[in-house]
CSV table of C-alpha atoms in Angstrom, one decimal:
chain,number,residue,atom,x,y,z
A,171,MET,CA,19.2,-15.5,31.9
A,172,LYS,CA,16.9,-17.7,32.8
A,173,ASN,CA,14.2,-15.2,31.5
A,174,PHE,CA,15.6,-15.0,28.2
A,175,LYS,CA,15.5,-18.6,28.0
A,176,LEU,CA,12.2,-19.1,28.7
A,177,VAL,CA,11.3,-16.1,26.4
A,178,LEU,CA,12.9,-18.3,23.7
A,179,LYS,CA,11.2,-21.4,24.6
A,180,SER,CA,7.7,-19.7,24.1
A,181,LEU,CA,8.1,-19.4,20.6
A,182,ILE,CA,7.7,-23.1,20.0
A,183,ASN,CA,6.5,-24.3,23.4
A,184,ASN,CA,2.6,-23.2,25.3
A,185,GLU,CA,3.8,-24.1,28.7
A,186,ALA,CA,6.3,-21.7,28.4
A,187,CYS,CA,3.5,-18.7,27.5
A,188,VAL,CA,1.2,-19.8,30.1
A,189,THR,CA,4.4,-20.0,32.8
A,190,GLY,CA,5.6,-16.6,31.4
A,191,GLY,CA,2.1,-14.8,31.8
A,192,ARG,CA,1.3,-15.8,34.9
A,193,LYS,CA,4.9,-16.0,36.3
A,194,LEU,CA,6.8,-13.0,34.9
A,195,PRO,CA,6.1,-9.4,35.6
A,196,TRP,CA,3.4,-8.0,33.2
A,197,TYR,CA,6.1,-5.8,31.4
A,198,PHE,CA,7.5,-8.9,29.6
A,199,ALA,CA,4.3,-9.3,28.2
A,200,VAL,CA,3.6,-6.0,27.1
A,201,ILE,CA,7.0,-5.5,25.2
A,202,MET,CA,6.7,-8.9,23.6
A,203,LEU,CA,3.1,-7.7,22.3
A,204,PHE,CA,4.3,-4.4,20.7
A,205,VAL,CA,7.6,-6.1,19.3
A,206,SER,CA,5.3,-8.9,17.4
A,207,MET,CA,3.1,-5.9,16.5
A,208,ILE,CA,5.8,-4.2,14.4
A,209,ILE,CA,7.5,-7.5,13.3
A,210,CYS,CA,4.3,-8.7,11.5
A,211,LEU,CA,3.8,-5.0,10.4
A,212,VAL,CA,7.0,-5.0,8.3
A,213,PRO,CA,5.9,-6.7,5.1
A,214,THR,CA,3.1,-4.6,4.7
A,215,PHE,CA,4.9,-1.5,5.2
A,216,VAL,CA,7.8,-2.4,2.5
A,217,ASN,CA,5.3,-3.4,0.0
A,218,THR,CA,3.4,-0.5,0.2
A,219,ALA,CA,6.9,1.4,0.4
A,220,ASN,CA,8.3,-0.2,-2.5
A,221,LYS,CA,4.6,0.9,-4.9
A,222,ASN,CA,5.6,3.2,-7.1
A,223,GLY,CA,3.1,5.3,-9.8
A,224,ALA,CA,4.6,3.7,-12.8
A,225,ASP,CA,3.8,0.2,-11.7
A,226,PHE,CA,0.8,0.8,-14.0
A,227,VAL,CA,2.6,0.4,-17.2
A,228,ASN,CA,5.8,-1.2,-16.0
A,229,THR,CA,4.8,-4.1,-17.3
A,230,TYR,CA,2.1,-3.5,-20.0
A,231,ALA,CA,1.9,-0.4,-21.7
A,232,ASN,CA,-0.3,-0.7,-24.8
A,233,GLY,CA,1.1,2.5,-26.7
A,234,TYR,CA,1.4,4.7,-23.3
A,235,ASP,CA,4.9,4.9,-24.4
A,236,VAL,CA,4.7,6.3,-27.6
A,237,ALA,CA,1.4,8.3,-27.1
A,238,THR,CA,3.3,10.2,-24.3
A,239,MET,CA,6.2,10.8,-26.3
A,240,ARG,CA,4.3,12.6,-29.0
A,241,PHE,CA,2.5,14.4,-26.8
A,242,ALA,CA,5.6,16.0,-25.1
A,243,GLU,CA,7.2,16.8,-28.5
A,244,ASP,CA,3.4,18.5,-29.3
A,245,ILE,CA,3.9,20.8,-26.6
A,246,GLN,CA,7.1,21.7,-27.7
A,247,ASP,CA,6.5,21.8,-31.6
A,248,LYS,CA,3.3,24.3,-30.7
A,249,GLY,CA,5.7,26.8,-28.6
A,250,ALA,CA,2.9,26.2,-25.3
A,251,ASP,CA,4.0,26.0,-21.8
A,252,MET,CA,2.6,23.3,-19.1
A,253,SER,CA,4.5,23.3,-16.3
A,254,VAL,CA,4.0,23.4,-12.2
A,255,HIS,CA,3.9,27.0,-10.4
A,256,GLN,CA,3.2,27.9,-7.2
A,257,GLU,CA,0.5,29.7,-6.1
A,258,GLN,CA,-1.3,30.2,-2.6
A,259,GLY,CA,1.1,27.8,-1.2
A,260,GLU,CA,0.2,25.1,-3.2
A,261,LYS,CA,1.7,23.9,-6.3
A,262,ILE,CA,-0.9,23.9,-9.5
A,263,LEU,CA,-0.4,23.0,-13.4
A,264,ARG,CA,-0.7,25.7,-15.1
A,265,PHE,CA,-1.2,25.9,-19.7
A,266,SER,CA,-0.1,28.6,-21.5
A,267,TYR,CA,-0.4,29.2,-25.0
A,268,ALA,CA,-0.6,32.3,-27.7
A,269,GLY,CA,-0.8,34.5,-24.7
A,270,LYS,CA,-3.5,32.8,-23.0
A,271,SER,CA,-3.9,30.4,-20.4
A,272,GLY,CA,-6.0,27.9,-18.6
A,273,ALA,CA,-8.9,26.9,-20.3
A,274,GLU,CA,-9.1,28.9,-23.1
A,275,ALA,CA,-5.5,28.1,-24.0
A,276,TRP,CA,-6.2,24.2,-23.8
A,277,ALA,CA,-9.0,24.9,-26.3
A,278,MET,CA,-6.6,27.0,-28.7
A,279,ALA,CA,-4.2,24.6,-28.9
A,280,TYR,CA,-6.2,21.2,-29.3
A,281,PRO,CA,-9.6,22.4,-31.0
A,282,GLU,CA,-10.7,18.4,-31.2
A,283,VAL,CA,-13.1,17.7,-28.8
A,284,ASN,CA,-14.6,14.2,-27.6
A,285,SER,CA,-18.1,12.6,-27.5
A,286,PHE,CA,-18.9,14.8,-24.8
A,287,GLY,CA,-17.3,18.1,-26.0
A,288,HIS,CA,-14.3,17.9,-23.8
A,289,HIS,CA,-10.9,19.1,-25.8
A,290,CYS,CA,-8.3,17.0,-25.9
A,291,TYR,CA,-5.2,15.7,-27.8
A,292,LYS,CA,-5.5,12.8,-29.6
A,293,HIS,CA,-2.8,10.5,-30.8
A,294,LEU,CA,-3.5,7.8,-33.8
A,295,ASN,CA,-2.5,4.3,-33.9
A,296,ALA,CA,-0.8,2.7,-37.3
A,297,GLU,CA,-4.1,1.8,-38.0
A,298,ASN,CA,-5.1,5.7,-38.0
A,299,ASN,CA,-7.7,5.3,-35.0
A,300,VAL,CA,-7.7,6.9,-31.7
A,301,ASP,CA,-5.7,5.1,-29.0
A,302,PHE,CA,-4.9,7.8,-26.4
A,303,GLU,CA,-6.1,11.3,-25.5
A,304,ILE,CA,-4.9,14.0,-23.0
A,305,TYR,CA,-7.1,16.2,-21.4
A,306,TYR,CA,-6.5,19.8,-19.3
A,307,ILE,CA,-9.1,21.2,-17.2
A,308,ASP,CA,-8.2,24.4,-14.9
A,309,GLY,CA,-10.0,23.4,-12.0
A,310,THR,CA,-11.1,20.3,-9.6
A,311,LEU,CA,-11.5,16.8,-11.1
A,312,THR,CA,-14.8,16.0,-10.5
A,313,GLN,CA,-16.7,12.8,-10.6
A,314,ASP,CA,-18.8,14.0,-13.4
A,315,TYR,CA,-16.0,15.1,-15.3
A,316,LEU,CA,-14.7,11.7,-15.1
A,317,ASN,CA,-17.5,9.6,-15.9
A,318,GLU,CA,-17.9,11.7,-19.1
A,319,ILE,CA,-14.0,10.7,-20.1
A,320,ALA,CA,-15.1,7.0,-19.4
A,321,GLN,CA,-17.5,6.9,-21.6
A,322,VAL,CA,-18.0,7.7,-25.1
A,323,LYS,CA,-21.4,8.9,-26.6
A,324,ASN,CA,-22.3,7.7,-30.0
A,325,ILE,CA,-25.2,9.2,-32.0
A,326,LYS,CA,-26.9,6.6,-34.2
A,327,GLU,CA,-28.3,7.5,-37.6
A,328,ASP,CA,-31.8,7.7,-36.5
A,329,GLY,CA,-30.5,10.2,-34.0
A,330,SER,CA,-30.7,8.3,-30.9
A,331,VAL,CA,-27.9,8.2,-28.5
A,332,SER,CA,-26.4,5.2,-26.7
A,333,ILE,CA,-23.7,5.7,-24.5
A,334,VAL,CA,-21.1,3.0,-24.0
A,335,ARG,CA,-17.6,2.3,-21.8
A,336,ARG,CA,-14.7,3.9,-23.0
A,337,THR,CA,-11.6,1.1,-24.1
A,338,SER,CA,-8.9,3.2,-25.1
A,339,ASN,CA,-6.5,5.0,-22.6
A,340,TYR,CA,-6.5,8.4,-21.3
A,341,PHE,CA,-4.6,11.0,-18.8
A,342,ILE,CA,-6.4,13.9,-17.3
A,343,PHE,CA,-4.1,16.8,-16.3
A,344,ALA,CA,-6.6,19.0,-13.4
A,345,ARG,CA,-5.2,21.9,-11.8
A,346,ASN,CA,-4.0,20.1,-8.9
A,347,THR,CA,-4.1,16.5,-9.3
A,348,LEU,CA,-3.7,14.4,-12.4
A,349,MET,CA,-5.2,11.1,-13.4
A,350,GLY,CA,-4.1,8.0,-16.5
A,351,ALA,CA,-6.0,5.0,-17.0
A,352,LEU,CA,-4.5,2.0,-19.1
A,353,TYR,CA,-6.6,-0.1,-21.2
A,354,ARG,CA,-5.8,-3.6,-22.5
A,355,ALA,CA,-6.0,-4.0,-26.6
A,356,ASN,CA,-7.5,-7.4,-26.9
A,357,ASN,CA,-10.7,-6.8,-24.4
A,358,GLY,CA,-10.6,-2.7,-23.2
A,359,SER,CA,-11.2,-3.6,-19.7
A,360,VAL,CA,-8.9,-1.3,-17.4
A,361,SER,CA,-5.4,-2.9,-16.9
A,362,GLY,CA,-4.4,0.1,-14.5
A,363,THR,CA,-4.7,3.6,-13.0
A,364,LEU,CA,-3.1,6.6,-11.7
A,365,TYR,CA,-4.0,9.2,-9.4
A,366,GLY,CA,-1.3,12.0,-8.7
A,367,ASP,CA,-0.4,15.6,-7.3
A,368,TYR,CA,1.9,18.3,-8.1
A,369,LYS,CA,3.2,18.7,-4.6
A,370,HIS,CA,6.6,16.6,-4.8
A,371,VAL,CA,7.0,17.9,-8.7
A,372,GLU,CA,9.9,20.6,-8.6
A,373,GLU,CA,8.6,24.2,-9.2
A,374,GLY,CA,8.7,25.1,-12.9
A,375,PHE,CA,9.2,21.4,-14.1
A,376,GLY,CA,7.6,21.8,-17.4
A,377,ILE,CA,5.6,18.4,-19.3
A,378,ASN,CA,7.4,19.7,-22.4
A,379,SER,CA,11.2,18.8,-20.9
A,380,LEU,CA,10.3,15.3,-20.8
A,381,ALA,CA,11.4,15.1,-24.4
A,382,LEU,CA,14.5,15.8,-23.8
A,383,VAL,CA,16.8,13.2,-23.2
A,384,TYR,CA,20.8,13.2,-22.0
A,385,VAL,CA,22.9,10.6,-23.0
A,386,ASP,CA,26.7,10.4,-22.3
A,387,GLY,CA,26.1,14.5,-21.8
A,388,GLN,CA,24.8,14.9,-25.0
A,389,MET,CA,21.2,16.0,-25.8
A,390,LEU,CA,19.1,14.0,-28.0
A,391,THR,CA,15.6,15.7,-29.3
A,392,LYS,CA,12.8,15.4,-31.9
A,393,GLU,CA,15.3,16.5,-34.3
A,394,THR,CA,18.1,14.3,-33.5
A,395,ARG,CA,16.6,11.0,-33.0
A,396,THR,CA,16.0,10.8,-36.8
A,397,ASN,CA,19.3,12.4,-37.8
A,398,PRO,CA,21.7,9.8,-39.5
A,399,GLN,CA,24.8,11.2,-37.8
A,400,PHE,CA,23.4,9.8,-34.6
A,401,GLU,CA,23.6,5.8,-34.9
A,402,GLY,CA,21.4,4.6,-32.6
A,403,ALA,CA,19.7,7.5,-31.2
A,404,TYR,CA,16.2,6.7,-31.9
A,405,GLY,CA,16.4,3.7,-29.8
A,406,ALA,CA,18.2,5.7,-26.7
A,407,TYR,CA,15.8,8.7,-27.5
A,408,THR,CA,12.4,7.1,-27.1
A,409,ARG,CA,13.7,4.9,-24.1
A,410,GLY,CA,14.8,7.9,-22.5
A,411,VAL,CA,11.8,9.9,-23.0
A,412,TRP,CA,9.6,6.7,-21.4
A,413,GLN,CA,11.6,7.1,-18.5
A,414,ASN,CA,11.1,10.6,-17.7
A,415,TRP,CA,7.5,9.8,-18.0
A,416,LYS,CA,7.7,7.1,-15.4
A,417,ALA,CA,9.9,9.0,-13.0
A,418,PHE,CA,7.1,11.5,-13.4
A,419,PHE,CA,4.5,9.3,-12.8
A,420,ASN,CA,6.5,7.9,-9.6
A,421,THR,CA,6.9,12.0,-8.4
A,422,THR,CA,3.4,12.7,-8.8
A,423,TYR,CA,2.0,9.6,-7.2
A,424,LEU,CA,4.4,10.0,-3.9
A,425,THR,CA,1.8,12.2,-1.7
A,426,ASN,CA,-0.7,9.1,-2.2
A,427,LYS,CA,2.3,6.4,-1.1
A,428,TYR,CA,3.1,8.3,2.1
A,429,THR,CA,-0.6,8.5,2.8
A,430,ALA,CA,-0.9,4.7,2.0
A,431,MET,CA,2.0,3.7,4.0
A,432,TRP,CA,1.1,5.2,7.2
A,433,GLN,CA,-2.8,4.7,6.6
A,434,THR,CA,-2.3,0.8,6.1
A,435,THR,CA,-0.2,0.5,8.6
A,436,LEU,CA,-2.4,2.0,11.2
A,437,ILE,CA,-5.2,0.1,10.4
A,438,MET,CA,-3.4,-3.3,10.1
A,439,PHE,CA,-1.6,-2.3,14.0
A,440,GLY,CA,-5.2,-1.8,14.5
A,441,ILE,CA,-6.7,-4.8,13.6
A,442,ASN,CA,-3.9,-7.0,14.7
A,443,LEU,CA,-3.5,-5.7,18.2
A,444,GLY,CA,-7.9,-5.9,18.5
A,445,ILE,CA,-7.4,-9.5,17.3
A,446,VAL,CA,-5.1,-10.4,20.2
A,447,VAL,CA,-6.8,-8.5,22.7
A,448,PHE,CA,-10.1,-10.6,21.1
A,449,MET,CA,-8.1,-13.8,21.3
A,450,GLY,CA,-6.9,-12.9,25.0
A,451,LEU,CA,-10.9,-12.7,25.8
A,452,MET,CA,-11.6,-16.0,24.3
A,453,VAL,CA,-9.2,-17.9,26.3
A,454,TYR,CA,-10.5,-16.0,29.2
A,455,LEU,CA,-14.2,-17.4,28.5
A,456,LEU,CA,-13.1,-20.8,27.7
A,457,THR,CA,-11.2,-21.7,30.9
A,458,ARG,CA,-14.8,-20.0,33.0
A,459,GLY,CA,-16.4,-23.6,33.1
A,460,LYS,CA,-17.5,-24.0,37.1
A,461,MET,CA,-15.2,-27.5,37.4
A,462,ASN,CA,-12.3,-26.1,34.9
A,463,PRO,CA,-9.2,-26.2,36.9
A,464,PHE,CA,-7.9,-23.3,34.8
A,465,ARG,CA,-11.0,-20.9,36.3
A,466,ILE,CA,-8.5,-19.4,38.3
A,467,TYR,CA,-6.7,-17.3,35.9
A,468,THR,CA,-8.0,-13.5,35.5
A,469,ILE,CA,-9.0,-12.2,32.3
A,470,TRP,CA,-5.3,-10.0,32.6
A,471,ASP,CA,-3.6,-13.6,33.0
A,472,THR,CA,-5.4,-14.8,29.6
A,473,GLN,CA,-4.5,-11.8,28.0
A,474,LYS,CA,-0.7,-11.8,29.0
A,475,ILE,CA,-0.5,-15.6,28.0
A,476,VAL,CA,-1.9,-14.9,24.5
A,477,TYR,CA,1.1,-11.7,24.5
A,478,TRP,CA,3.6,-14.3,25.1
A,479,ALA,CA,2.7,-16.6,22.4
A,480,ALA,CA,2.2,-13.4,19.7
A,481,PRO,CA,6.0,-13.5,19.1
A,482,ALA,CA,6.0,-17.1,16.7
A,483,PRO,CA,3.3,-16.1,14.3
A,484,ALA,CA,4.4,-12.3,13.7
A,485,VAL,CA,8.0,-14.3,12.8
A,486,LEU,CA,5.9,-16.3,10.8
A,487,SER,CA,3.7,-13.8,9.1
A,488,LEU,CA,7.2,-11.8,8.2
A,489,VAL,CA,8.8,-14.5,6.6
A,490,PHE,CA,5.3,-15.1,4.6
A,491,GLY,CA,4.6,-11.8,3.9
A,492,PHE,CA,7.4,-11.3,1.6
A,493,MET,CA,7.2,-14.8,0.3
A,494,ILE,CA,3.7,-13.8,-0.9
A,495,ALA,CA,2.9,-10.1,-1.0
A,496,SER,CA,-0.7,-11.0,-0.9
A,497,PHE,CA,-0.8,-12.8,2.0
A,498,ALA,CA,1.3,-10.1,4.0
A,499,GLN,CA,-1.7,-8.8,5.4
A,500,ILE,CA,-3.9,-11.9,6.6
A,501,ALA,CA,-0.7,-13.9,7.6
A,502,PHE,CA,-0.5,-12.5,11.4
A,503,PRO,CA,-4.6,-12.8,12.1
A,504,LEU,CA,-4.3,-16.4,10.8
A,505,LEU,CA,-1.2,-17.4,12.7
A,506,ILE,CA,-2.0,-16.2,15.9
A,507,GLY,CA,-5.8,-17.7,15.6
A,508,MET,CA,-3.9,-21.1,14.6
A,509,ARG,CA,-1.1,-20.6,17.8
A,510,LEU,CA,-4.0,-20.0,20.0
A,511,MET,CA,-6.4,-22.9,19.1
A,512,TRP,CA,-3.4,-25.5,19.5
A,513,LEU,CA,-2.6,-24.0,23.1
A,514,SER,CA,-6.3,-23.9,24.2
A,515,MET,CA,-6.9,-27.6,23.3
A,516,LYS,CA,-3.2,-29.0,24.0
A,517,THR,CA,-1.9,-27.2,26.7
A,518,LEU,CA,-5.2,-25.8,28.7
A,519,ARG,CA,-6.6,-29.4,28.7
A,520,PRO,CA,-7.9,-29.9,32.7
A,521,GLU,CA,-5.7,-32.6,32.7
A,522,ASN,CA,-2.6,-30.7,32.7
A,523,ALA,CA,-3.7,-27.9,35.3
A,524,GLU,CA,-1.6,-29.9,37.7
A,525,VAL,CA,1.7,-29.6,35.9
A,526,ILE,CA,1.0,-26.0,34.5
A,527,ASN,CA,-0.1,-24.7,37.9
A,528,LYS,CA,2.3,-25.8,39.9
A,529,PRO,CA,4.1,-23.3,42.2
A,530,SER,CA,7.3,-21.8,40.3
A,531,GLN,CA,9.3,-22.9,43.5
A,532,PRO,CA,8.8,-25.4,46.4
A,533,GLN,CA,7.8,-23.7,49.5
A,534,ASN,CA,8.9,-24.3,52.9
A,535,LYS,CA,7.4,-24.0,55.5
A,536,ASN,CA,8.5,-24.0,58.9
A,537,VAL,CA,6.8,-26.9,61.5
A,538,GLN,CA,7.8,-26.4,64.9
A,539,ALA,CA,8.4,-29.9,66.1
A,540,LYS,CA,5.8,-31.1,68.9
A,541,THR,CA,7.6,-32.3,72.0
A,542,ILE,CA,6.2,-35.8,73.7
A,543,SER,CA,6.5,-36.5,77.4
A,544,SER,CA,7.7,-39.5,78.1
A,545,LYS,CA,6.7,-38.9,81.4
A,546,LYS,CA,3.5,-40.9,82.6
A,547,LYS,CA,0.4,-39.3,84.0
């Protein structure tokens, strides 16, 4: 119970950290260190886990919802098949049309090309301008290909060619991966992107199925949404298709999400642990003065003192990390630095040495009394 009270006291009392670090067994300090590391990493882990593939279109779509719906409907109208298959132990996306498959089938179904000659599906907005393009490649998505999609080649009247950056939305389906980019309508800058794969997509899943919506057990399709006898069917259909697409985005993002969760957490664990060890080294160096009464502290003593001081900054970083997500990764380094600065300047001042370094229990020495003879010699 006494040790437990000291642990609680160390959350706000620096002298308790020094006492605990020097007087109590080493495993108290190590346990407090790793508990602190776990606590301060919770916001980072949770914030990363809450990210989804559809986040890039959740607040701003700029026609993404309409264009993707029309594309899924167009695949149905053409009788094409764009679905996930298992091949050599991995899931791939295959496009088939008119007895052909792959890039040849895609070129037959969508003969229009962009300025670099890549076949694509083009969607026109209300002003009859292309506001969305969808591409398919039966291979690996390379950086050269991405550069040609993210740029537009303009041929002037004199025959000269200029290349400018793209300002409209696009989506790329590759054999193993996919990528989408959302642009802002007002300035043509990139608003958000999506990178994903098909590892978590159900085998046999088809892109055309995204245009099928079930409401109260009733299936709504392209035809039923315009049928007068289905009141409110258009709104229910468009909302349902968009939810289907966002669910697809979330599923394709899962691999990157899981990777980011563990990589980010482990990286932050290493950084925070390194900062704590570094702080222990700094406290050791600050007490090395020749006349400093705290120079009796070993490097292991100062490490344990810092470990004891870590839980309070960890708890505060947990609170601030959930309150301000962007602050989650830097909260603990800042707070532990402030705590150790406070501890070094206030508690480890030379004038406090007598109080802090006093023995935890009085030492009783048995002194044998001397017998004095009263006889005269």
